[in-house]
Short mmCIF file of N, CA, C and O in Angstrom, two decimals:
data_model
loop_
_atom_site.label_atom_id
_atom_site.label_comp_id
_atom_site.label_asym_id
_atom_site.label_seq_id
_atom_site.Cartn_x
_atom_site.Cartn_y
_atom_site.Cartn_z
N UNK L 646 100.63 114.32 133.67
CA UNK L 646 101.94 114.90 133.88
C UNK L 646 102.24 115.96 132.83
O UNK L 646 102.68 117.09 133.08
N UNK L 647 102.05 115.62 131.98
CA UNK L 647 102.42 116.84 130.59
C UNK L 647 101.34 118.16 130.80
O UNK L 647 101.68 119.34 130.84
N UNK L 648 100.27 117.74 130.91
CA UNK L 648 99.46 118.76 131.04
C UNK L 648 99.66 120.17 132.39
O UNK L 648 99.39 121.35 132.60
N UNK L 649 100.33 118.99 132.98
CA UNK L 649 100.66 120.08 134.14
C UNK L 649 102.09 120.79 134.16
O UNK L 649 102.33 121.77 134.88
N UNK L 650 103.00 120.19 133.31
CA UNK L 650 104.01 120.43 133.08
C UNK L 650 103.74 122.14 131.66
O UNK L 650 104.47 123.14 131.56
N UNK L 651 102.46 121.79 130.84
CA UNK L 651 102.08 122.94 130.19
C UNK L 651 101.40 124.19 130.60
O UNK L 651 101.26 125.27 130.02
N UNK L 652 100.94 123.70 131.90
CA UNK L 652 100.47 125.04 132.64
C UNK L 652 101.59 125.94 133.31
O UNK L 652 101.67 127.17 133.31
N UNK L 653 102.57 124.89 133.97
CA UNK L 653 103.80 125.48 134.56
C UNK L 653 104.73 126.19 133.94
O UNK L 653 105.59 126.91 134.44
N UNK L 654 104.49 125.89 132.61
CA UNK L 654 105.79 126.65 131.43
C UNK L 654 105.86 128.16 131.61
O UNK L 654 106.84 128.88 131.80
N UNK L 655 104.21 128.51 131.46
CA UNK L 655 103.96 130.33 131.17
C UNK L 655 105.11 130.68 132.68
O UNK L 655 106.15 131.33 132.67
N UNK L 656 104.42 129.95 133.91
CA UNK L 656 104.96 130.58 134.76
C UNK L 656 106.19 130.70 134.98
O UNK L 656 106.69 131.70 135.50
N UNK L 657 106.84 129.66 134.58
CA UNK L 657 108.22 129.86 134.80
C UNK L 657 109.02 130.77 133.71
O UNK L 657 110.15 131.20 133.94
N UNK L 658 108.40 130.99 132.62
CA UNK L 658 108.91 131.57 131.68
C UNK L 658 108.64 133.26 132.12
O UNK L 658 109.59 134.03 132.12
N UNK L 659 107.69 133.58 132.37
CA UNK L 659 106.86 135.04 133.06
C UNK L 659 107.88 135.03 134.36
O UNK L 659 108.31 136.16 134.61
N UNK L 660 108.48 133.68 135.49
CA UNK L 660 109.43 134.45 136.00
C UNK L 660 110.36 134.90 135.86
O UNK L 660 110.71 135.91 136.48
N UNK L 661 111.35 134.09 134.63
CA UNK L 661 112.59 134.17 134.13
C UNK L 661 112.54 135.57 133.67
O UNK L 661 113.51 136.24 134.01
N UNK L 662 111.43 136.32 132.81
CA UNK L 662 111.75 137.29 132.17
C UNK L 662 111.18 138.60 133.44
O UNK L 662 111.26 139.80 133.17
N UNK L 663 110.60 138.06 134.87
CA UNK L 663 110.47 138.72 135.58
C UNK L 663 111.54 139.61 136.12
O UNK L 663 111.52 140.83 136.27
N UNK L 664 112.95 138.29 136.51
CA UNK L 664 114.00 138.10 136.89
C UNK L 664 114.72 139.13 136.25
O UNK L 664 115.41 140.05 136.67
N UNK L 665 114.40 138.75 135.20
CA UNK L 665 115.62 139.53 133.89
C UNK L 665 115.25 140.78 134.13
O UNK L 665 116.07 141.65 134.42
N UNK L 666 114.23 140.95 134.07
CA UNK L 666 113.70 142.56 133.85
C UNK L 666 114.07 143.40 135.27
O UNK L 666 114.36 144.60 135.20
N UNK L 667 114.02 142.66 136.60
CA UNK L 667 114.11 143.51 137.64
C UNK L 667 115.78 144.05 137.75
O UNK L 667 116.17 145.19 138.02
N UNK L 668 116.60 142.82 137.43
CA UNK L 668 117.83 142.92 137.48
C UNK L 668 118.33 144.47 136.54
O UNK L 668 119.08 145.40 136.86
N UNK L 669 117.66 144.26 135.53
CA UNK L 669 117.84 145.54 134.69
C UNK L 669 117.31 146.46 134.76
O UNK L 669 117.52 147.28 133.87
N UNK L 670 116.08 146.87 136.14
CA UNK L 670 115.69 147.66 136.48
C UNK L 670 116.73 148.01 137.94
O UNK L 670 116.82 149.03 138.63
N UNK L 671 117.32 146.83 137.99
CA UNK L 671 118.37 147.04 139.55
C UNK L 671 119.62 148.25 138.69
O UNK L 671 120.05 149.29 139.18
N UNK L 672 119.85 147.81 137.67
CA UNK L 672 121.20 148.08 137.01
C UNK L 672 120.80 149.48 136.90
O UNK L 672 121.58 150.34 137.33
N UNK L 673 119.65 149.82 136.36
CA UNK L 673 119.61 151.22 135.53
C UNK L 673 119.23 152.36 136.34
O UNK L 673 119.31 153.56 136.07
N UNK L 674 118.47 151.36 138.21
CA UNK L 674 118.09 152.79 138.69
C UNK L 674 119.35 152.71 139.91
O UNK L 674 119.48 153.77 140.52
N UNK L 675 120.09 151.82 140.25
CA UNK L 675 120.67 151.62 140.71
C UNK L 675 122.54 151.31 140.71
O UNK L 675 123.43 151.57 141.52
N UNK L 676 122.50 150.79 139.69
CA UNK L 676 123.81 150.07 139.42
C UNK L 676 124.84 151.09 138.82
O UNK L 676 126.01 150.73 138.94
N UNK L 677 124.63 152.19 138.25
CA UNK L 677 125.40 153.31 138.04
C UNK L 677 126.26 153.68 138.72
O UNK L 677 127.47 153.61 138.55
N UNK L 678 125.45 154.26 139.87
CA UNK L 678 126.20 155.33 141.61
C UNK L 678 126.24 153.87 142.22
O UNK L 678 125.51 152.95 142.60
N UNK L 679 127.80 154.31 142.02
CA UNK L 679 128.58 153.63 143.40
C UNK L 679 129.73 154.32 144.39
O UNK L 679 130.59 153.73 145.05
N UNK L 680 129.49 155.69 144.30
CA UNK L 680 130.48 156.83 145.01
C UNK L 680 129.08 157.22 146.40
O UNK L 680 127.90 157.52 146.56
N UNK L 681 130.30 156.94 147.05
CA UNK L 681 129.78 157.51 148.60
C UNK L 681 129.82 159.23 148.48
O UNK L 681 130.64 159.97 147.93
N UNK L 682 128.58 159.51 149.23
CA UNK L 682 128.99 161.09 149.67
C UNK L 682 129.56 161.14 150.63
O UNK L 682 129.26 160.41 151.57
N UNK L 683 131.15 162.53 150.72
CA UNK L 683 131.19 163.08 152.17
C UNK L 683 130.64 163.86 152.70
O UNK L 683 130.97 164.98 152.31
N UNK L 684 129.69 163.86 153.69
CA UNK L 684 129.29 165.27 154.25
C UNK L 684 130.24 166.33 154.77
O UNK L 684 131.29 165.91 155.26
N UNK L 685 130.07 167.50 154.73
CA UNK L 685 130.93 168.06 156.01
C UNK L 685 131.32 167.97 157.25
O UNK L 685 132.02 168.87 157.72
N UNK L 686 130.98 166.97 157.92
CA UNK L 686 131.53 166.79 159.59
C UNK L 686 132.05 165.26 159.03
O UNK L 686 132.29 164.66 160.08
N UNK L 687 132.28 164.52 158.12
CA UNK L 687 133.15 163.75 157.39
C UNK L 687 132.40 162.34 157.14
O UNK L 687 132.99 161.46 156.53
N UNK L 688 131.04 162.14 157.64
CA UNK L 688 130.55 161.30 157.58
C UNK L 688 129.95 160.64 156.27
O UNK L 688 129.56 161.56 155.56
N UNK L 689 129.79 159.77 155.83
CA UNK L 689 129.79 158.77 154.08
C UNK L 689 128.35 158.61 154.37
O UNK L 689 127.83 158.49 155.48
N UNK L 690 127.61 158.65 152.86
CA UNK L 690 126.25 158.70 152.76
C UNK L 690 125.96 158.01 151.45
O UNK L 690 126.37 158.63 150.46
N UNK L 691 125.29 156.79 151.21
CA UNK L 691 125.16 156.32 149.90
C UNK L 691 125.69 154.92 149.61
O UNK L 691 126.24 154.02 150.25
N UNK L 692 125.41 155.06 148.77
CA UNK L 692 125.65 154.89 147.32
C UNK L 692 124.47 155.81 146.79
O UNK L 692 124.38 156.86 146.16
N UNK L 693 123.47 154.74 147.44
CA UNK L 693 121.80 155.40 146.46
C UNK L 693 121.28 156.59 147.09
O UNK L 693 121.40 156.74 148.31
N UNK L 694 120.65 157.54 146.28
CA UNK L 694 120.17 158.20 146.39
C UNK L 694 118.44 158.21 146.85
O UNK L 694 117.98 157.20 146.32
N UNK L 695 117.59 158.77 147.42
CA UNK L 695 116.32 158.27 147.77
C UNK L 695 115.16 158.34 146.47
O UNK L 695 113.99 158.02 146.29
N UNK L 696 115.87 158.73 146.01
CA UNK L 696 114.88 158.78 144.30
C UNK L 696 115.21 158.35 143.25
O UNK L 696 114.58 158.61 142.22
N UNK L 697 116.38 157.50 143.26
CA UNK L 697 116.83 155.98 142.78
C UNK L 697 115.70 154.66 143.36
O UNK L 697 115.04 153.85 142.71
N UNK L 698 115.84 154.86 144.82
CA UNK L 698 115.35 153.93 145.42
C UNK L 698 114.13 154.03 145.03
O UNK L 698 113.64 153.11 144.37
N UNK L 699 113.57 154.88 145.26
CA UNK L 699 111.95 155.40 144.92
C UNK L 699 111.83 154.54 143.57
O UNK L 699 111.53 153.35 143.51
N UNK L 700 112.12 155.35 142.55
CA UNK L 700 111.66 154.98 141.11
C UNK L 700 112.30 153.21 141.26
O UNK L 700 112.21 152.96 140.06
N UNK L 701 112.67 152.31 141.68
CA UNK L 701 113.27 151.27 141.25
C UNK L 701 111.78 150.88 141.90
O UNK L 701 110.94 150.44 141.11
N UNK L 702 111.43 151.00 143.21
CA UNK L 702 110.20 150.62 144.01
C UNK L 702 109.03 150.95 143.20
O UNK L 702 108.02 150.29 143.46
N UNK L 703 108.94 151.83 142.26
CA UNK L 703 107.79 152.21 141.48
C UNK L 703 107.52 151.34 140.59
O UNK L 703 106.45 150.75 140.45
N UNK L 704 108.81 151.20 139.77
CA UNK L 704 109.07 149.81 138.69
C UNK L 704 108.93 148.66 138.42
O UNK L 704 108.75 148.10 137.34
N UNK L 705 109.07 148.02 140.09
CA UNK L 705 108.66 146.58 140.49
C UNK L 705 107.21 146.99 140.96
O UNK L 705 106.30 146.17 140.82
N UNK L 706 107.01 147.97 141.39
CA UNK L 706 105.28 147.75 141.75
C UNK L 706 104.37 147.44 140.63
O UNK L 706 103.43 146.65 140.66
N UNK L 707 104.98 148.52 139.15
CA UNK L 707 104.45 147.96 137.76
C UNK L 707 104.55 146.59 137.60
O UNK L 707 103.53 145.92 137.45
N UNK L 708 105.71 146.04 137.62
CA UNK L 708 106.02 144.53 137.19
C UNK L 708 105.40 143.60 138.11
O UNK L 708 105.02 142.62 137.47
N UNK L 709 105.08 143.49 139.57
CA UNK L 709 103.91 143.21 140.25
C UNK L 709 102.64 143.48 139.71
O UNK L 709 102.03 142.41 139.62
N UNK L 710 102.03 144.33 139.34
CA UNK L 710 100.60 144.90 138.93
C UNK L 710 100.48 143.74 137.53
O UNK L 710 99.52 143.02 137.21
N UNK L 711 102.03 143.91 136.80
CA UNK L 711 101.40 143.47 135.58
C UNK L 711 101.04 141.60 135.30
O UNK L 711 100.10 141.13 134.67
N UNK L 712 102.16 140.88 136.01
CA UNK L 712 101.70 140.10 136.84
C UNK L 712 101.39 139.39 137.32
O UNK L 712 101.83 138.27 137.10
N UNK L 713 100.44 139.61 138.26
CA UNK L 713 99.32 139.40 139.19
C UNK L 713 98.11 139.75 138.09
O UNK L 713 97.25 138.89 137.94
N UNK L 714 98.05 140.65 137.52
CA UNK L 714 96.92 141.04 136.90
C UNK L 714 96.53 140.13 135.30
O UNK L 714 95.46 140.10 134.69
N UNK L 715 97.92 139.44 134.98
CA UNK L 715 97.44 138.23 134.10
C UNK L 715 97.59 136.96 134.71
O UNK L 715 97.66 135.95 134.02
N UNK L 716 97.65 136.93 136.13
CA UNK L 716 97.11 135.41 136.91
C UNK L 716 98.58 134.33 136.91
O UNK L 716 98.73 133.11 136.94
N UNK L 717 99.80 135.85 136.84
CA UNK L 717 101.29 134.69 136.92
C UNK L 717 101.93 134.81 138.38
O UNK L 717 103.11 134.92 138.69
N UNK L 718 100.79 134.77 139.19
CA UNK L 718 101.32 134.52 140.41
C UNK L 718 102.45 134.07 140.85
O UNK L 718 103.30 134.76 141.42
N UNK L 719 102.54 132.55 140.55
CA UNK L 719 103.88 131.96 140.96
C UNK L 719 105.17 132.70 140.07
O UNK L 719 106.22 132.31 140.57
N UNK L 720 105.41 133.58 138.98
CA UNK L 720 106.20 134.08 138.58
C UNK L 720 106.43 135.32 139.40
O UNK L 720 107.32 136.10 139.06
N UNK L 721 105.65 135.56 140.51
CA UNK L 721 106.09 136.94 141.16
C UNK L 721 107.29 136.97 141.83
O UNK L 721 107.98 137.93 142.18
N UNK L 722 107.48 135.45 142.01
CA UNK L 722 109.15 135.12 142.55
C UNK L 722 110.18 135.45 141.77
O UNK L 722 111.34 135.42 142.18
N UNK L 723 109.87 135.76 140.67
CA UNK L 723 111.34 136.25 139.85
C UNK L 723 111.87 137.47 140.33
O UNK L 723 113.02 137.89 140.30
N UNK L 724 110.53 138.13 140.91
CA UNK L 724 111.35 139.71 141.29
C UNK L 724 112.16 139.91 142.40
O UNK L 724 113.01 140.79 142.56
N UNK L 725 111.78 138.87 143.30
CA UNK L 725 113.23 138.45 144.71
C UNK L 725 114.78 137.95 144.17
O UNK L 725 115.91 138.37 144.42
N UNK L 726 114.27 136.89 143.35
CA UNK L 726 115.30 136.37 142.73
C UNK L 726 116.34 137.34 141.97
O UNK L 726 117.53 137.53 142.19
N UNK L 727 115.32 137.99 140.81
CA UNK L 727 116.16 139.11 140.51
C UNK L 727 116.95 139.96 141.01
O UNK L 727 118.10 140.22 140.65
N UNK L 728 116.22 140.49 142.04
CA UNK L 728 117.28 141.67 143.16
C UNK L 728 117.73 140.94 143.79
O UNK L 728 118.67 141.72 143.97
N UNK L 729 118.07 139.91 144.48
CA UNK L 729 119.43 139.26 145.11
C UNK L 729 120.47 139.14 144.01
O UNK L 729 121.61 139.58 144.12
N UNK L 730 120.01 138.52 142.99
CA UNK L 730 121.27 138.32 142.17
C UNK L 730 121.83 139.94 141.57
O UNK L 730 123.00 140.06 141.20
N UNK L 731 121.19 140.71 141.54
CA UNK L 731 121.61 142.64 141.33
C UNK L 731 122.07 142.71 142.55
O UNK L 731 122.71 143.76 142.61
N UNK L 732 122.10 142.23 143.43
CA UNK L 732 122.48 142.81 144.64
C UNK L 732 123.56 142.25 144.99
O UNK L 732 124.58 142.92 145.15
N UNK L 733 123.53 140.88 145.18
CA UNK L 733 124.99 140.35 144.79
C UNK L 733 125.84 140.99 144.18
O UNK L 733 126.68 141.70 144.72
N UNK L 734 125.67 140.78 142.68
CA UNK L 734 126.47 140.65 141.82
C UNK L 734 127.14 142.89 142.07
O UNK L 734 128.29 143.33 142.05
N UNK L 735 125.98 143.53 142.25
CA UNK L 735 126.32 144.69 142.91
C UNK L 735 127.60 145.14 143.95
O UNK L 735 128.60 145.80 143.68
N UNK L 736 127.12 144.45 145.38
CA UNK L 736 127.66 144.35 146.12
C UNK L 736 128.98 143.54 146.61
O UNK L 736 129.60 143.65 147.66
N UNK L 737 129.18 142.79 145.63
CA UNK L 737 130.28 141.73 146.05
C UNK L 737 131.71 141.70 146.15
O UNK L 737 132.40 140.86 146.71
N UNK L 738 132.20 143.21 145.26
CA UNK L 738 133.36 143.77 145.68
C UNK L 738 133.62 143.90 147.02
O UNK L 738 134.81 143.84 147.32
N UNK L 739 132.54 144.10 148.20
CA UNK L 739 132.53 145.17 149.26
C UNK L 739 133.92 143.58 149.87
O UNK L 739 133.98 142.42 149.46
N UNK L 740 134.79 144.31 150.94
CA UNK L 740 135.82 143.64 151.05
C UNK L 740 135.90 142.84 152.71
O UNK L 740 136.67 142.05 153.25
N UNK L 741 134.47 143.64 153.16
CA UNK L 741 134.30 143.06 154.71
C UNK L 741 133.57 141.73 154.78
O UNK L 741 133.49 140.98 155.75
N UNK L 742 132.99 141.55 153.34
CA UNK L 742 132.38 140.49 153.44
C UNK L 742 131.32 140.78 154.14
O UNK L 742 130.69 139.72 154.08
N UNK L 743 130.75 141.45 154.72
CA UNK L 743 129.39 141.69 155.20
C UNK L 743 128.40 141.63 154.07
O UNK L 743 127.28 141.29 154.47
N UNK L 744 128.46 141.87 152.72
CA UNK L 744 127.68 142.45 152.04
C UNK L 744 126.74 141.29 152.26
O UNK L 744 125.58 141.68 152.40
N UNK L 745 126.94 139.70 152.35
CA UNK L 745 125.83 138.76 151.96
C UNK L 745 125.18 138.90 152.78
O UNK L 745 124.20 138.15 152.77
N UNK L 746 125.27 139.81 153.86
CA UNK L 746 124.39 140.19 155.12
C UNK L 746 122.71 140.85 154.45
O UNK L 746 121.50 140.71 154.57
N UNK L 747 123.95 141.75 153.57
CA UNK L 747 122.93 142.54 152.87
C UNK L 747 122.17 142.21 151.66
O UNK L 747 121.41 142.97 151.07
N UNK L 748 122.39 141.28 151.43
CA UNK L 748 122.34 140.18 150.36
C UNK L 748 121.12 139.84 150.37
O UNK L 748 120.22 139.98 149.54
N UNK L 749 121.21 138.97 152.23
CA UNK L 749 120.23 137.93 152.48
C UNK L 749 119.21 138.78 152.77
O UNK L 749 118.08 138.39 152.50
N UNK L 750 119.40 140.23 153.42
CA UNK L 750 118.10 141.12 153.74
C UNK L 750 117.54 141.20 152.58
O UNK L 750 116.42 140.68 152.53
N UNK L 751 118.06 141.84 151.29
CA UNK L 751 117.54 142.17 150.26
C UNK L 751 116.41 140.99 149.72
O UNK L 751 115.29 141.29 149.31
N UNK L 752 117.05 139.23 149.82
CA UNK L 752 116.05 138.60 149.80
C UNK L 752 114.34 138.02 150.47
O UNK L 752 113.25 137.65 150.04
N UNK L 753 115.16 138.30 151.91
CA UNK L 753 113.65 138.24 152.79
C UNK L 753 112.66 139.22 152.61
O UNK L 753 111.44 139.16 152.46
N UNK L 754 113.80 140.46 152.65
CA UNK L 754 112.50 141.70 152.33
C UNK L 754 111.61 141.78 151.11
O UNK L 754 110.38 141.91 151.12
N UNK L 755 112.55 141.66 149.86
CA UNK L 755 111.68 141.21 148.73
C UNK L 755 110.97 140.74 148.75
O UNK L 755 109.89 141.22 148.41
N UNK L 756 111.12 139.17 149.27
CA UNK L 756 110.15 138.17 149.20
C UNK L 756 109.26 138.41 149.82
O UNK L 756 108.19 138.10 149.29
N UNK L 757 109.14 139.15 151.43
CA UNK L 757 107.84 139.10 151.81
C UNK L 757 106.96 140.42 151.21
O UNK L 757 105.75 140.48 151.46
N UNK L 758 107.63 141.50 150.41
CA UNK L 758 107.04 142.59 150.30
C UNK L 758 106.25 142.04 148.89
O UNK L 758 105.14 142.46 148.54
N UNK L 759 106.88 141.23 148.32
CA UNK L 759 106.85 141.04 146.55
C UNK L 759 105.17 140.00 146.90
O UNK L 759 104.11 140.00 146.27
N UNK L 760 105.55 139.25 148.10
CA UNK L 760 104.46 138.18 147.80
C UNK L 760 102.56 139.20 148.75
O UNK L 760 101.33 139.10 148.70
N UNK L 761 103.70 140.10 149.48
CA UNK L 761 101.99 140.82 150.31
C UNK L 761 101.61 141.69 149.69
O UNK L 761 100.43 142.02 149.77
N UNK L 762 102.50 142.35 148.87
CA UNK L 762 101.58 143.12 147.57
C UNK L 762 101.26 142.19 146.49
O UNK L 762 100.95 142.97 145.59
N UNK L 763 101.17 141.28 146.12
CA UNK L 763 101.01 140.49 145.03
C UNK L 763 99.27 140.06 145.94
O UNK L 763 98.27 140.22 145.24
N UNK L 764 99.14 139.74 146.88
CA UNK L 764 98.61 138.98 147.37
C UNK L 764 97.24 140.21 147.52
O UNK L 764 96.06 139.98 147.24
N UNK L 765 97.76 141.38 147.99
CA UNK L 765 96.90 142.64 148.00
C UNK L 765 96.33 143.03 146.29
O UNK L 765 95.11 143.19 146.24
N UNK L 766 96.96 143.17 145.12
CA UNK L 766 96.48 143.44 144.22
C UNK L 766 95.60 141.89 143.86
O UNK L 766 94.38 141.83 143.72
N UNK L 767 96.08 141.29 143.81
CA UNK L 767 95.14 140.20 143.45
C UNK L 767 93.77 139.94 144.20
O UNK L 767 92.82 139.36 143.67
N UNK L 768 93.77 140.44 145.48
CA UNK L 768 92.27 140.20 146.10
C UNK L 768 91.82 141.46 145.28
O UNK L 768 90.83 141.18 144.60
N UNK L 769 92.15 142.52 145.17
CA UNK L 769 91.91 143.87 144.82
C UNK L 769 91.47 143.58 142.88
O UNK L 769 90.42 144.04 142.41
N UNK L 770 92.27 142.94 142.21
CA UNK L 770 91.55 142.80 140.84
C UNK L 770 90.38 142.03 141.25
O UNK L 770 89.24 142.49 141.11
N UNK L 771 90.66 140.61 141.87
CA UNK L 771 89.68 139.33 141.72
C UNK L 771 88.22 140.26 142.56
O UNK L 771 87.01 140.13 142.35
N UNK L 772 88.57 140.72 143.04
CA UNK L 772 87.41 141.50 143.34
C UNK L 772 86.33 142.56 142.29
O UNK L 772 85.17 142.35 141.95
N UNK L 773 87.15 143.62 141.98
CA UNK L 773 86.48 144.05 140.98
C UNK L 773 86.52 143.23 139.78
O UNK L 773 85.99 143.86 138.87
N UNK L 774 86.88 142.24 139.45
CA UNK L 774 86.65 141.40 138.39
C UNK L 774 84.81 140.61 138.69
O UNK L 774 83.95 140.48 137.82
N UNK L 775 84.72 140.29 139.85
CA UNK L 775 83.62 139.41 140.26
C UNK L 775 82.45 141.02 140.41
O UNK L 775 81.36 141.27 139.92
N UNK L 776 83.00 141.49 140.96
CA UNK L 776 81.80 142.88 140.57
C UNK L 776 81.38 143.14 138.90
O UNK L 776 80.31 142.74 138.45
N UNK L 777 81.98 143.57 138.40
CA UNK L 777 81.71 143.53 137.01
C UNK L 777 80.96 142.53 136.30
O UNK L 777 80.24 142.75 135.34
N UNK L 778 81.15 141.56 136.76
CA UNK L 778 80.95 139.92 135.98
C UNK L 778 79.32 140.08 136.64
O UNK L 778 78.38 139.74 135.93
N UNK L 779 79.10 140.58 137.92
CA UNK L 779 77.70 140.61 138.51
C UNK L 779 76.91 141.41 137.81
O UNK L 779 75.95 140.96 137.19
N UNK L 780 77.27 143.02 137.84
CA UNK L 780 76.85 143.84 137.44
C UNK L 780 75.95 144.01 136.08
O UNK L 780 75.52 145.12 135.76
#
């Protein structure tokens, strides 16, 4: 029991600071702009901009890469966790109450994007790892 309880620590600790880190990657590429654009024929556009979105997607792909690439798999869940709770805590003024709509997307999508790229770099190291080791 202890022993397994000492393997589980890294991971949960590698998610917590996964968590932490995405949230503050939510805040800094995101959490700023919260003004809608008007266009000219009067229509609202935003909050985010597409190169907010971009670079936040670049950021977690690092924090995925990094990882997966020291074998903290089960900590890749911090980065869902993280952006729901940025997204929440983001969104929760909105007054229609729809937002947990957007809430709950933000979590499914994470989760399945966070775990099929996790799942893609890791065949992708463990691979060239076992090449090398041959070579």
């Amino acid at each position: 029991m202890r022993q397994g309880l000492v393997k589980l620590f890294p991971q949960l600790a590698a998610g917590l600071v996964l968590a932490t880190v995405t949230a503050g990657a939510w805040a800094a590429w995101l959490g700023w702009d919260q003004q809608r654009d008007v266009q000219p024929d009067g229509t609202t556009t935003g909050p985010y901009e597409a190169w907010q979105v971009i670079g936040l997607v670049l950021t977690l792909l690092a924090l995925v890469y990094g990882a997966v690439s020291r074998d903290y798999i089960a900590a890749v869940a911090g980065i869902p966790v993280g952006l729901t709770a940025a997204a929440y805590y983001d969104w929760s003024d909105d007054s229609s109450g729809l937002f947990m709509v957007g809430v709950v997307m933000v979590m499914v999508g994470s989760l399945a994007v966070t775990a099929g790229v996790a799942a893609v770099i890791a065949c992708l190291t463990r691979d060239g790892r076992r090449s090398r080791r041959t070579a």
